[in-house]
Amino acid sequence: MYLLPDENFVYSEKGCCEKLNSYQKLSKLGLPVLKSAVIPYQEWNQISEEMEDKIRKHLKSSYCMIRYIYTSSCHNIKNGGKIVPVSADSLLAEAEPQTDLWLLEPSDRRNNLYCCNISMNRILENLHIEFVGEGFDISDLNKGKISPHEQMDISYPIEYGLYLEWWKRAKFSFCLQEEYKQSIVLRKERWKEFQTLCDITFPETFHPVDFRFLEKIIGYVDRVEESWGQEKPDFYNISCSCEKSGRIICWDIQTPSGKKRAYFQ
């Protein structure tokens, strides 16, 4: 078992390793990530009360959110995000064959204020950000279930200008009210996938993203950009969430090569 983040930990370069290794990278850069634990599938039969207690103390919770790290390429993956008790019985009931369990601090989607995908296209010198609003989840975008509620495009590197009015150079677009209403219907349908009752009341309209949150995530992009060194990928995407409490969560970084390795190689 591994307790993360840990700057000395390096996951194997196979399967869905990009999720975990990019999570480690984000942590090293000082970006906010959840505490987590990884239980390799070879250790499933070793889950003891002592191990359960270590996980609970590390996550500061008796519950965890499950993600899956497939150790070999797979195109038929099980969706992560379900919150379950930290116990051998509960974890093994959710396990996938020969797949490492990645247990994170619980984060209830119903507490999300905003979620976003931050996409860098170096060839086009463009930073594209897609947002969904209160009560939605970043997987809604990643799985192609709904369209963004808000989008922003700006040339990168950003030209801030003398008065730091970078936003004057950005292009913003918003979904129609009918599209927003339909996305709520789809979001509620997704709750059923997790066998969870949807007891959340969504806002009647989408509220544009707070300017302070925008500036914060752009600052995250700057840090990631500085970290690449000479081998900068032409394209990558960072997934983030902002909870109603103000807590921001950076989930991982996705690249075309990492996706190809996860699904096809």
Tab-separated table of C-alpha atoms in Angstrom:
chain	number	residue	atom	x	y	z
A	1	MET	CA	0.000	0.000	0.000
A	2	TYR	CA	1.167	3.539	-0.766
A	3	LEU	CA	0.026	6.724	0.985
A	4	LEU	CA	0.067	9.722	-1.350
A	5	PRO	CA	1.050	12.305	-2.345
A	6	ASP	CA	4.664	11.276	-1.829
A	7	GLU	CA	7.395	13.005	-3.827
A	8	ASN	CA	9.523	9.842	-3.787
A	9	PHE	CA	6.817	7.598	-5.236
A	10	VAL	CA	6.913	6.762	-8.955
A	11	TYR	CA	4.190	4.595	-10.482
A	12	SER	CA	4.878	2.155	-13.303
A	13	GLU	CA	4.857	3.485	-16.869
A	14	LYS	CA	2.028	1.329	-18.166
A	15	GLY	CA	-1.746	1.283	-18.459
A	16	CYS	CA	-3.446	4.252	-16.797
A	17	CYS	CA	-0.276	5.410	-15.068
A	18	GLU	CA	-0.724	8.996	-16.333
A	19	LYS	CA	-3.577	9.630	-13.894
A	20	LEU	CA	-1.489	8.818	-10.866
A	21	ASN	CA	1.842	10.203	-12.049
A	22	SER	CA	0.308	13.517	-13.115
A	23	TYR	CA	-1.464	13.735	-9.728
A	24	GLN	CA	1.991	13.403	-8.170
A	25	LYS	CA	3.328	16.100	-10.501
A	26	LEU	CA	0.527	18.491	-9.532
A	27	SER	CA	1.289	17.935	-5.859
A	28	LYS	CA	5.011	18.583	-6.357
A	29	LEU	CA	4.136	21.889	-8.017
A	30	GLY	CA	2.147	22.904	-4.949
A	31	LEU	CA	-1.240	22.604	-6.610
A	32	PRO	CA	-4.116	21.352	-4.429
A	33	VAL	CA	-4.751	17.597	-4.638
A	34	LEU	CA	-6.606	15.167	-2.392
A	35	LYS	CA	-4.774	12.828	-0.056
A	36	SER	CA	-4.994	9.272	-1.278
A	37	ALA	CA	-3.867	5.679	-0.925
A	38	VAL	CA	-3.110	3.061	-3.572
A	39	ILE	CA	-3.687	-0.631	-2.930
A	40	PRO	CA	-2.089	-2.767	-5.685
A	41	TYR	CA	-4.327	-5.645	-6.754
A	42	GLN	CA	-1.647	-8.077	-5.539
A	43	GLU	CA	-2.299	-6.841	-1.973
A	44	TRP	CA	-6.087	-7.159	-1.921
A	45	ASN	CA	-5.938	-10.269	0.251
A	46	GLN	CA	-3.709	-8.407	2.712
A	47	ILE	CA	-6.199	-5.676	3.630
A	48	SER	CA	-6.269	-5.821	7.414
A	49	GLU	CA	-7.848	-3.751	10.165
A	50	GLU	CA	-4.451	-2.107	10.665
A	51	MET	CA	-4.309	-1.131	6.989
A	52	GLU	CA	-7.887	0.176	7.124
A	53	ASP	CA	-6.977	2.311	10.144
A	54	LYS	CA	-3.926	3.772	8.368
A	55	ILE	CA	-6.065	4.738	5.389
A	56	ARG	CA	-8.738	6.356	7.568
A	57	LYS	CA	-6.132	8.390	9.447
A	58	HIS	CA	-4.419	9.475	6.235
A	59	LEU	CA	-7.671	10.488	4.537
A	60	LYS	CA	-9.099	11.836	7.822
A	61	SER	CA	-12.340	10.059	7.011
A	62	SER	CA	-14.030	6.698	7.403
A	63	TYR	CA	-15.046	6.938	3.753
A	64	CYS	CA	-13.115	7.148	0.523
A	65	MET	CA	-13.753	7.883	-3.135
A	66	ILE	CA	-12.655	5.068	-5.445
A	67	ARG	CA	-10.773	5.534	-8.690
A	68	TYR	CA	-9.251	2.738	-10.751
A	69	ILE	CA	-5.704	2.403	-12.049
A	70	TYR	CA	-5.741	-0.175	-14.835
A	71	THR	CA	-2.338	-1.829	-15.009
A	72	SER	CA	-2.738	-2.720	-18.681
A	73	SER	CA	-4.514	-1.029	-21.566
A	74	CYS	CA	-8.304	-1.313	-21.443
A	75	HIS	CA	-11.073	0.313	-23.493
A	76	ASN	CA	-13.935	-0.857	-21.269
A	77	ILE	CA	-13.230	0.869	-17.963
A	78	LYS	CA	-15.356	1.180	-14.844
A	79	ASN	CA	-16.254	4.714	-13.847
A	80	GLY	CA	-14.649	5.894	-10.632
A	81	GLY	CA	-16.017	8.401	-8.122
A	82	LYS	CA	-18.179	6.216	-5.914
A	83	ILE	CA	-17.873	6.934	-2.176
A	84	VAL	CA	-17.719	3.856	0.037
A	85	PRO	CA	-16.650	2.974	3.604
A	86	VAL	CA	-12.976	2.235	4.172
A	87	SER	CA	-13.326	-1.488	4.819
A	88	ALA	CA	-12.023	-4.582	3.063
A	89	ASP	CA	-15.546	-5.813	2.254
A	90	SER	CA	-16.644	-2.500	0.716
A	91	LEU	CA	-13.444	-2.028	-1.279
A	92	LEU	CA	-13.323	-5.541	-2.670
A	93	ALA	CA	-16.985	-5.323	-3.656
A	94	GLU	CA	-16.016	-2.437	-5.986
A	95	ALA	CA	-12.722	-3.908	-7.246
A	96	GLU	CA	-11.920	-4.681	-10.875
A	97	PRO	CA	-9.723	-7.686	-11.851
A	98	GLN	CA	-5.991	-6.890	-11.894
A	99	THR	CA	-6.674	-3.212	-11.296
A	100	ASP	CA	-5.091	-1.174	-8.514
A	101	LEU	CA	-7.500	0.633	-6.197
A	102	TRP	CA	-6.884	4.356	-5.802
A	103	LEU	CA	-8.661	5.639	-2.696
A	104	LEU	CA	-9.012	9.404	-2.276
A	105	GLU	CA	-10.482	11.742	0.307
A	106	PRO	CA	-14.238	11.764	-0.264
A	107	SER	CA	-15.462	14.648	-2.419
A	108	ASP	CA	-19.227	14.838	-2.857
A	109	ARG	CA	-20.224	16.100	-6.309
A	110	ARG	CA	-23.214	17.811	-4.745
A	111	ASN	CA	-20.773	20.216	-3.072
A	112	ASN	CA	-19.224	21.325	-6.373
A	113	LEU	CA	-19.563	25.000	-7.229
A	114	TYR	CA	-17.624	24.810	-10.500
A	115	CYS	CA	-15.691	22.161	-12.410
A	116	CYS	CA	-13.464	22.806	-15.385
A	117	ASN	CA	-11.215	21.323	-18.028
A	118	ILE	CA	-8.218	23.529	-18.832
A	119	SER	CA	-6.848	22.626	-22.262
A	120	MET	CA	-3.537	23.899	-23.654
A	121	ASN	CA	-3.032	23.740	-27.416
A	122	ARG	CA	0.559	24.802	-28.024
A	123	ILE	CA	0.303	24.539	-31.815
A	124	LEU	CA	-2.573	27.043	-31.877
A	125	GLU	CA	-1.098	28.994	-28.929
A	126	ASN	CA	-4.525	28.812	-27.329
A	127	LEU	CA	-5.782	28.173	-23.797
A	128	HIS	CA	-9.325	26.800	-23.833
A	129	ILE	CA	-11.293	26.332	-20.594
A	130	GLU	CA	-14.679	24.627	-20.278
A	131	PHE	CA	-16.826	24.971	-17.153
A	132	VAL	CA	-19.869	23.310	-15.640
A	133	GLY	CA	-21.740	24.831	-12.752
A	134	GLU	CA	-23.043	24.057	-9.298
A	135	GLY	CA	-23.813	20.414	-8.550
A	136	PHE	CA	-22.143	19.092	-11.702
A	137	ASP	CA	-19.004	16.980	-12.032
A	138	ILE	CA	-15.931	17.146	-14.237
A	139	SER	CA	-16.682	13.628	-15.504
A	140	ASP	CA	-19.820	15.056	-17.121
A	141	LEU	CA	-17.484	16.806	-19.549
A	142	ASN	CA	-14.828	14.100	-19.734
A	143	LYS	CA	-17.370	11.420	-20.609
A	144	GLY	CA	-19.066	13.668	-23.165
A	145	LYS	CA	-22.357	13.508	-21.268
A	146	ILE	CA	-23.129	17.233	-21.410
A	147	SER	CA	-21.900	20.386	-23.119
A	148	PRO	CA	-20.053	23.115	-21.182
A	149	HIS	CA	-22.046	25.818	-19.456
A	150	GLU	CA	-19.301	28.375	-20.037
A	151	GLN	CA	-16.220	28.480	-22.255
A	152	MET	CA	-13.207	30.766	-22.390
A	153	ASP	CA	-10.474	31.094	-25.036
A	154	ILE	CA	-7.356	33.234	-24.825
A	155	SER	CA	-4.004	33.305	-26.591
A	156	TYR	CA	-1.171	31.761	-24.585
A	157	PRO	CA	1.265	33.016	-23.348
A	158	ILE	CA	-1.247	35.524	-22.026
A	159	GLU	CA	-0.616	39.186	-22.783
A	160	TYR	CA	-1.491	40.865	-19.504
A	161	GLY	CA	-0.927	44.460	-20.551
A	162	LEU	CA	0.094	47.416	-18.427
A	163	TYR	CA	-3.013	47.245	-16.226
A	164	LEU	CA	-3.249	43.432	-16.059
A	165	GLU	CA	-6.563	43.495	-17.925
A	166	TRP	CA	-5.969	40.137	-19.585
A	167	TRP	CA	-9.679	39.388	-19.608
A	168	LYS	CA	-10.210	42.027	-22.294
A	169	ARG	CA	-8.340	39.703	-24.689
A	170	ALA	CA	-10.346	36.621	-23.744
A	171	LYS	CA	-13.423	35.325	-25.548
A	172	PHE	CA	-16.279	34.011	-23.390
A	173	SER	CA	-19.361	32.053	-24.462
A	174	PHE	CA	-22.284	30.598	-22.504
A	175	CYS	CA	-24.866	27.868	-22.999
A	176	LEU	CA	-28.501	28.685	-23.701
A	177	GLN	CA	-31.003	28.433	-20.860
A	178	GLU	CA	-32.678	25.419	-22.479
A	179	GLU	CA	-29.311	23.672	-22.778
A	180	TYR	CA	-28.659	24.315	-19.107
A	181	LYS	CA	-32.041	22.857	-18.123
A	182	GLN	CA	-31.387	19.752	-20.210
A	183	SER	CA	-27.974	19.309	-18.590
A	184	ILE	CA	-29.688	19.134	-15.182
A	185	VAL	CA	-31.858	16.270	-16.452
A	186	LEU	CA	-28.751	14.449	-17.680
A	187	ARG	CA	-26.904	15.118	-14.426
A	188	LYS	CA	-29.725	13.535	-12.429
A	189	GLU	CA	-29.621	10.529	-14.738
A	190	ARG	CA	-25.922	10.152	-13.983
A	191	TRP	CA	-26.693	9.996	-10.253
A	192	LYS	CA	-28.587	6.799	-10.955
A	193	GLU	CA	-25.373	5.254	-12.313
A	194	PHE	CA	-23.975	5.536	-8.798
A	195	GLN	CA	-27.218	4.232	-7.277
A	196	THR	CA	-27.536	7.473	-5.336
A	197	LEU	CA	-30.630	9.583	-4.815
A	198	CYS	CA	-30.263	13.117	-6.129
A	199	ASP	CA	-31.344	15.340	-3.239
A	200	ILE	CA	-29.748	18.487	-4.637
A	201	THR	CA	-31.580	21.577	-5.851
A	202	PHE	CA	-29.840	23.081	-8.852
A	203	PRO	CA	-29.809	26.850	-9.485
A	204	GLU	CA	-32.434	27.924	-11.997
A	205	THR	CA	-29.769	29.489	-14.195
A	206	PHE	CA	-26.031	29.071	-14.615
A	207	HIS	CA	-23.954	31.683	-12.803
A	208	PRO	CA	-20.760	32.706	-14.635
A	209	VAL	CA	-17.478	31.660	-13.061
A	210	ASP	CA	-16.035	33.876	-10.354
A	211	PHE	CA	-13.145	36.039	-11.605
A	212	ARG	CA	-10.922	35.066	-8.660
A	213	PHE	CA	-11.309	31.382	-9.536
A	214	LEU	CA	-10.372	32.156	-13.139
A	215	GLU	CA	-7.178	33.903	-12.086
A	216	LYS	CA	-6.277	31.087	-9.707
A	217	ILE	CA	-6.539	28.333	-12.312
A	218	ILE	CA	-4.618	30.399	-14.864
A	219	GLY	CA	-1.891	30.636	-12.233
A	220	TYR	CA	-1.945	26.837	-12.029
A	221	VAL	CA	-1.411	26.652	-15.795
A	222	ASP	CA	1.601	28.960	-15.508
A	223	ARG	CA	3.162	26.648	-12.908
A	224	VAL	CA	2.567	23.560	-15.024
A	225	GLU	CA	4.009	25.315	-18.077
A	226	GLU	CA	7.178	26.222	-16.199
A	227	SER	CA	7.603	22.593	-15.097
A	228	TRP	CA	7.760	20.946	-18.530
A	229	GLY	CA	11.327	21.958	-19.328
A	230	GLN	CA	12.338	21.388	-22.965
A	231	GLU	CA	9.830	18.581	-23.649
A	232	LYS	CA	6.525	20.428	-23.586
A	233	PRO	CA	3.566	18.443	-24.952
A	234	ASP	CA	1.695	20.054	-27.833
A	235	PHE	CA	-1.574	19.421	-26.020
A	236	TYR	CA	-2.623	18.619	-22.478
A	237	ASN	CA	-5.663	19.014	-20.254
A	238	ILE	CA	-5.927	19.670	-16.510
A	239	SER	CA	-9.164	18.768	-14.703
A	240	CYS	CA	-10.159	20.798	-11.629
A	241	SER	CA	-13.074	21.240	-9.247
A	242	CYS	CA	-14.026	24.035	-6.876
A	243	GLU	CA	-16.257	23.136	-3.940
A	244	LYS	CA	-18.726	25.472	-2.245
A	245	SER	CA	-16.349	25.614	0.726
A	246	GLY	CA	-13.731	27.205	-1.527
A	247	ARG	CA	-11.561	24.087	-1.665
A	248	ILE	CA	-10.055	23.572	-5.107
A	249	ILE	CA	-9.082	20.092	-6.286
A	250	CYS	CA	-6.717	19.371	-9.168
A	251	TRP	CA	-7.402	15.848	-10.354
A	252	ASP	CA	-4.858	14.978	-13.029
A	253	ILE	CA	-3.289	15.942	-16.359
A	254	GLN	CA	-4.263	14.162	-19.558
A	255	THR	CA	-2.156	14.014	-22.731
A	256	PRO	CA	-2.817	12.265	-26.073
A	257	SER	CA	0.093	9.858	-25.482
A	258	GLY	CA	-1.197	8.988	-21.999
A	259	LYS	CA	-4.702	8.304	-23.324
A	260	LYS	CA	-3.308	6.152	-26.108
A	261	ARG	CA	-1.284	4.113	-23.613
A	262	ALA	CA	-4.322	3.688	-21.354
A	263	TYR	CA	-6.699	2.479	-24.047
A	264	PHE	CA	-4.678	0.866	-26.825
A	265	GLN	CA	-1.117	-0.111	-25.884
